[in-house]
Amino acid sequence: MSAPDGSPVGAERTIGQLFASATAEMSALVHDEIALAKAQLKQDVKRGATSGGAFSMAGAVLLFSLPMLNFALAYGIRTWSDWNLAICFLLSFAANVLVAVVLALIGVAFAKKAKKSKGPQKVAASMKETAGVLQKAKPHPRPELAKDRVPEAIEAVARSSS
C-alpha cells in the first residue's frame, strides 16, 4: 500500500512530499466542490426550464384549444341542456381558462422550488468552512527522536560516510 504521492505508507516522507500531497488533496477538494456547485446549478436550471415549459404549455392550451374546444363543448352543453347557445360558449371558455390556471399553478410551484434552492450558496458556505478549518490547522507535534536519531547524530553519520 502506498500514500497518494507514491511513497510507501509508514516510510518517512519529506516536507516537500507532504506539502505536495496536501496541495494535491486541496486541489482535488476544490475540484469536487466546483463539481458539486455545477451539479446543483444544473438542477436549479432544470427546475426553471420545467417551470418555463409549464407556462408555455398553459399558453399553448389557451391559444390552440380555444376555438375547437369551445365549439365542441358549447354544442355538447347545448345538447345536454336546452340553454341558450351563448351561455354554452361562455361555459366552454371557462373550462379552458380553468385548465390554463391549473397549468400556470404548476409552473408557479416549480418556479418557487427553483428560487428557494440554495445549492450554490451551500457549496460556497462549505468551501468557506473548509478554508476556515485549514487556516486554524496546526501541525501535529513530532515525537521525540531516539538518541541515535537526533539531527547531530545523523549529521555525524552523513559526514563520516562521505
Short mmCIF file of C-alpha atoms in Angstrom, two decimals:
data_model
loop_
_atom_site.label_atom_id
_atom_site.label_comp_id
_atom_site.label_asym_id
_atom_site.label_seq_id
_atom_site.Cartn_x
_atom_site.Cartn_y
_atom_site.Cartn_z
CA MET A 1 0.00 0.00 0.00
CA SER A 2 1.28 3.48 -0.77
CA ALA A 3 0.49 7.10 0.02
CA PRO A 4 -1.12 9.40 -2.59
CA ASP A 5 2.31 10.58 -3.72
CA GLY A 6 3.54 7.01 -4.32
CA SER A 7 5.78 6.58 -1.30
CA PRO A 8 5.20 3.51 0.92
CA VAL A 9 2.95 4.03 3.93
CA GLY A 10 4.88 4.23 7.18
CA ALA A 11 8.03 5.48 5.47
CA GLU A 12 9.36 8.86 6.47
CA ARG A 13 8.28 11.45 3.92
CA THR A 14 9.97 14.76 3.38
CA ILE A 15 8.27 18.07 3.99
CA GLY A 16 8.20 18.62 0.24
CA GLN A 17 6.39 15.32 -0.28
CA LEU A 18 3.92 16.15 2.48
CA PHE A 19 3.34 19.61 1.01
CA ALA A 20 2.86 18.16 -2.48
CA SER A 21 0.41 15.60 -1.10
CA ALA A 22 -1.53 18.28 0.80
CA THR A 23 -1.60 20.52 -2.27
CA ALA A 24 -2.90 17.68 -4.44
CA GLU A 25 -5.60 16.86 -1.91
CA MET A 26 -6.63 20.53 -1.62
CA SER A 27 -6.81 20.75 -5.40
CA ALA A 28 -8.99 17.65 -5.52
CA LEU A 29 -11.22 19.10 -2.79
CA VAL A 30 -11.67 22.37 -4.68
CA HIS A 31 -12.43 20.50 -7.91
CA ASP A 32 -15.01 18.37 -6.09
CA GLU A 33 -16.63 21.48 -4.60
CA ILE A 34 -16.82 23.07 -8.05
CA ALA A 35 -18.35 19.90 -9.49
CA LEU A 36 -20.94 19.92 -6.70
CA ALA A 37 -21.80 23.56 -7.41
CA LYS A 38 -22.21 22.77 -11.12
CA ALA A 39 -24.49 19.81 -10.36
CA GLN A 40 -26.68 21.87 -8.05
CA LEU A 41 -26.81 24.74 -10.53
CA LYS A 42 -27.79 22.29 -13.28
CA GLN A 43 -30.65 21.05 -11.08
CA ASP A 44 -31.85 24.63 -10.50
CA VAL A 45 -31.74 25.35 -14.22
CA LYS A 46 -33.71 22.17 -14.88
CA ARG A 47 -36.41 23.28 -12.43
CA GLY A 48 -36.52 26.70 -14.06
CA ALA A 49 -36.84 25.12 -17.51
CA THR A 50 -39.67 22.90 -16.24
CA SER A 51 -41.40 25.99 -14.90
CA GLY A 52 -40.99 27.81 -18.21
CA GLY A 53 -42.25 24.76 -20.07
CA ALA A 54 -45.36 24.60 -17.90
CA PHE A 55 -46.07 28.29 -18.52
CA SER A 56 -45.57 27.75 -22.25
CA MET A 57 -47.92 24.81 -22.23
CA ALA A 58 -50.54 26.87 -20.39
CA GLY A 59 -50.32 29.49 -23.13
CA ALA A 60 -50.42 26.90 -25.90
CA VAL A 61 -53.50 25.25 -24.38
CA LEU A 62 -55.30 28.56 -24.25
CA LEU A 63 -54.27 29.57 -27.73
CA PHE A 64 -54.79 26.40 -29.73
CA SER A 65 -57.60 24.68 -27.90
CA LEU A 66 -60.00 27.53 -27.51
CA PRO A 67 -61.67 27.52 -30.93
CA MET A 68 -62.22 23.78 -31.31
CA LEU A 69 -62.86 23.01 -27.68
CA ASN A 70 -65.21 25.95 -27.32
CA PHE A 71 -67.33 24.82 -30.24
CA ALA A 72 -67.39 21.18 -29.17
CA LEU A 73 -68.11 21.94 -25.53
CA ALA A 74 -70.69 24.61 -26.29
CA TYR A 75 -72.63 22.35 -28.64
CA GLY A 76 -72.32 19.49 -26.14
CA ILE A 77 -73.75 21.61 -23.33
CA ARG A 78 -76.49 22.78 -25.67
CA THR A 79 -77.32 19.15 -26.47
CA TRP A 80 -77.48 18.09 -22.79
CA SER A 81 -79.43 21.17 -21.71
CA ASP A 82 -81.68 23.50 -23.58
CA TRP A 83 -79.73 26.60 -22.58
CA ASN A 84 -79.00 29.49 -24.86
CA LEU A 85 -76.02 28.84 -27.16
CA ALA A 86 -74.18 31.97 -25.90
CA ILE A 87 -74.22 30.68 -22.31
CA CYS A 88 -72.92 27.33 -23.54
CA PHE A 89 -69.97 29.06 -25.26
CA LEU A 90 -69.18 31.02 -22.07
CA LEU A 91 -69.13 27.80 -20.05
CA SER A 92 -66.77 26.14 -22.53
CA PHE A 93 -64.43 29.15 -22.36
CA ALA A 94 -64.48 28.97 -18.53
CA ALA A 95 -63.41 25.31 -18.72
CA ASN A 96 -60.43 26.24 -20.92
CA VAL A 97 -59.41 29.02 -18.54
CA LEU A 98 -59.59 26.56 -15.64
CA VAL A 99 -57.16 24.18 -17.43
CA ALA A 100 -54.79 27.07 -18.12
CA VAL A 101 -54.91 28.20 -14.46
CA VAL A 102 -54.02 24.68 -13.27
CA LEU A 103 -51.02 24.58 -15.64
CA ALA A 104 -49.94 28.06 -14.52
CA LEU A 105 -50.11 26.96 -10.85
CA ILE A 106 -47.87 24.01 -11.69
CA GLY A 107 -45.43 26.46 -13.28
CA VAL A 108 -45.51 28.70 -10.19
CA ALA A 109 -44.82 25.72 -7.91
CA PHE A 110 -41.73 24.73 -9.92
CA ALA A 111 -40.55 28.35 -10.09
CA LYS A 112 -40.75 28.65 -6.30
CA LYS A 113 -38.77 25.42 -5.86
CA ALA A 114 -36.07 26.71 -8.20
CA LYS A 115 -35.97 30.08 -6.40
CA LYS A 116 -35.79 28.51 -2.92
CA SER A 117 -32.94 26.20 -3.84
CA LYS A 118 -29.74 27.30 -2.15
CA GLY A 119 -27.39 24.89 -3.94
CA PRO A 120 -24.56 27.28 -4.89
CA GLN A 121 -24.85 29.13 -1.56
CA LYS A 122 -24.46 25.83 0.33
CA VAL A 123 -21.34 24.98 -1.64
CA ALA A 124 -19.85 28.43 -1.04
CA ALA A 125 -20.52 28.11 2.70
CA SER A 126 -18.93 24.65 2.69
CA MET A 127 -15.84 25.98 0.93
CA LYS A 128 -15.55 28.85 3.44
CA GLU A 129 -15.87 26.37 6.30
CA THR A 130 -13.16 24.16 4.79
CA ALA A 131 -10.87 27.16 4.35
CA GLY A 132 -11.53 28.22 7.98
CA VAL A 133 -10.66 24.77 9.27
CA LEU A 134 -7.48 24.67 7.20
CA GLN A 135 -6.40 28.12 8.42
CA LYS A 136 -6.77 27.02 12.04
CA ALA A 137 -4.99 23.71 11.50
CA LYS A 138 -1.74 23.30 13.39
CA PRO A 139 0.94 20.72 12.69
CA HIS A 140 0.98 17.65 14.89
CA PRO A 141 3.76 17.61 17.49
CA ARG A 142 6.67 15.45 16.41
CA PRO A 143 7.62 12.57 18.69
CA GLU A 144 10.94 12.71 20.46
CA LEU A 145 13.77 11.26 18.37
CA ALA A 146 15.86 8.47 19.82
CA LYS A 147 19.43 9.39 20.82
CA ASP A 148 20.87 7.84 17.67
CA ARG A 149 18.26 9.68 15.54
CA VAL A 150 18.89 13.25 16.74
CA PRO A 151 19.98 15.64 13.95
CA GLU A 152 23.56 15.90 15.28
CA ALA A 153 23.98 12.10 15.17
CA ILE A 154 22.53 11.97 11.66
CA GLU A 155 24.91 14.73 10.52
CA ALA A 156 27.88 12.92 12.04
CA VAL A 157 26.97 9.70 10.24
CA ALA A 158 26.47 11.62 6.99
CA ARG A 159 29.90 13.32 7.31
CA SER A 160 31.70 10.09 8.14
CA SER A 161 30.18 8.21 5.24
CA SER A 162 31.07 10.85 2.66
#
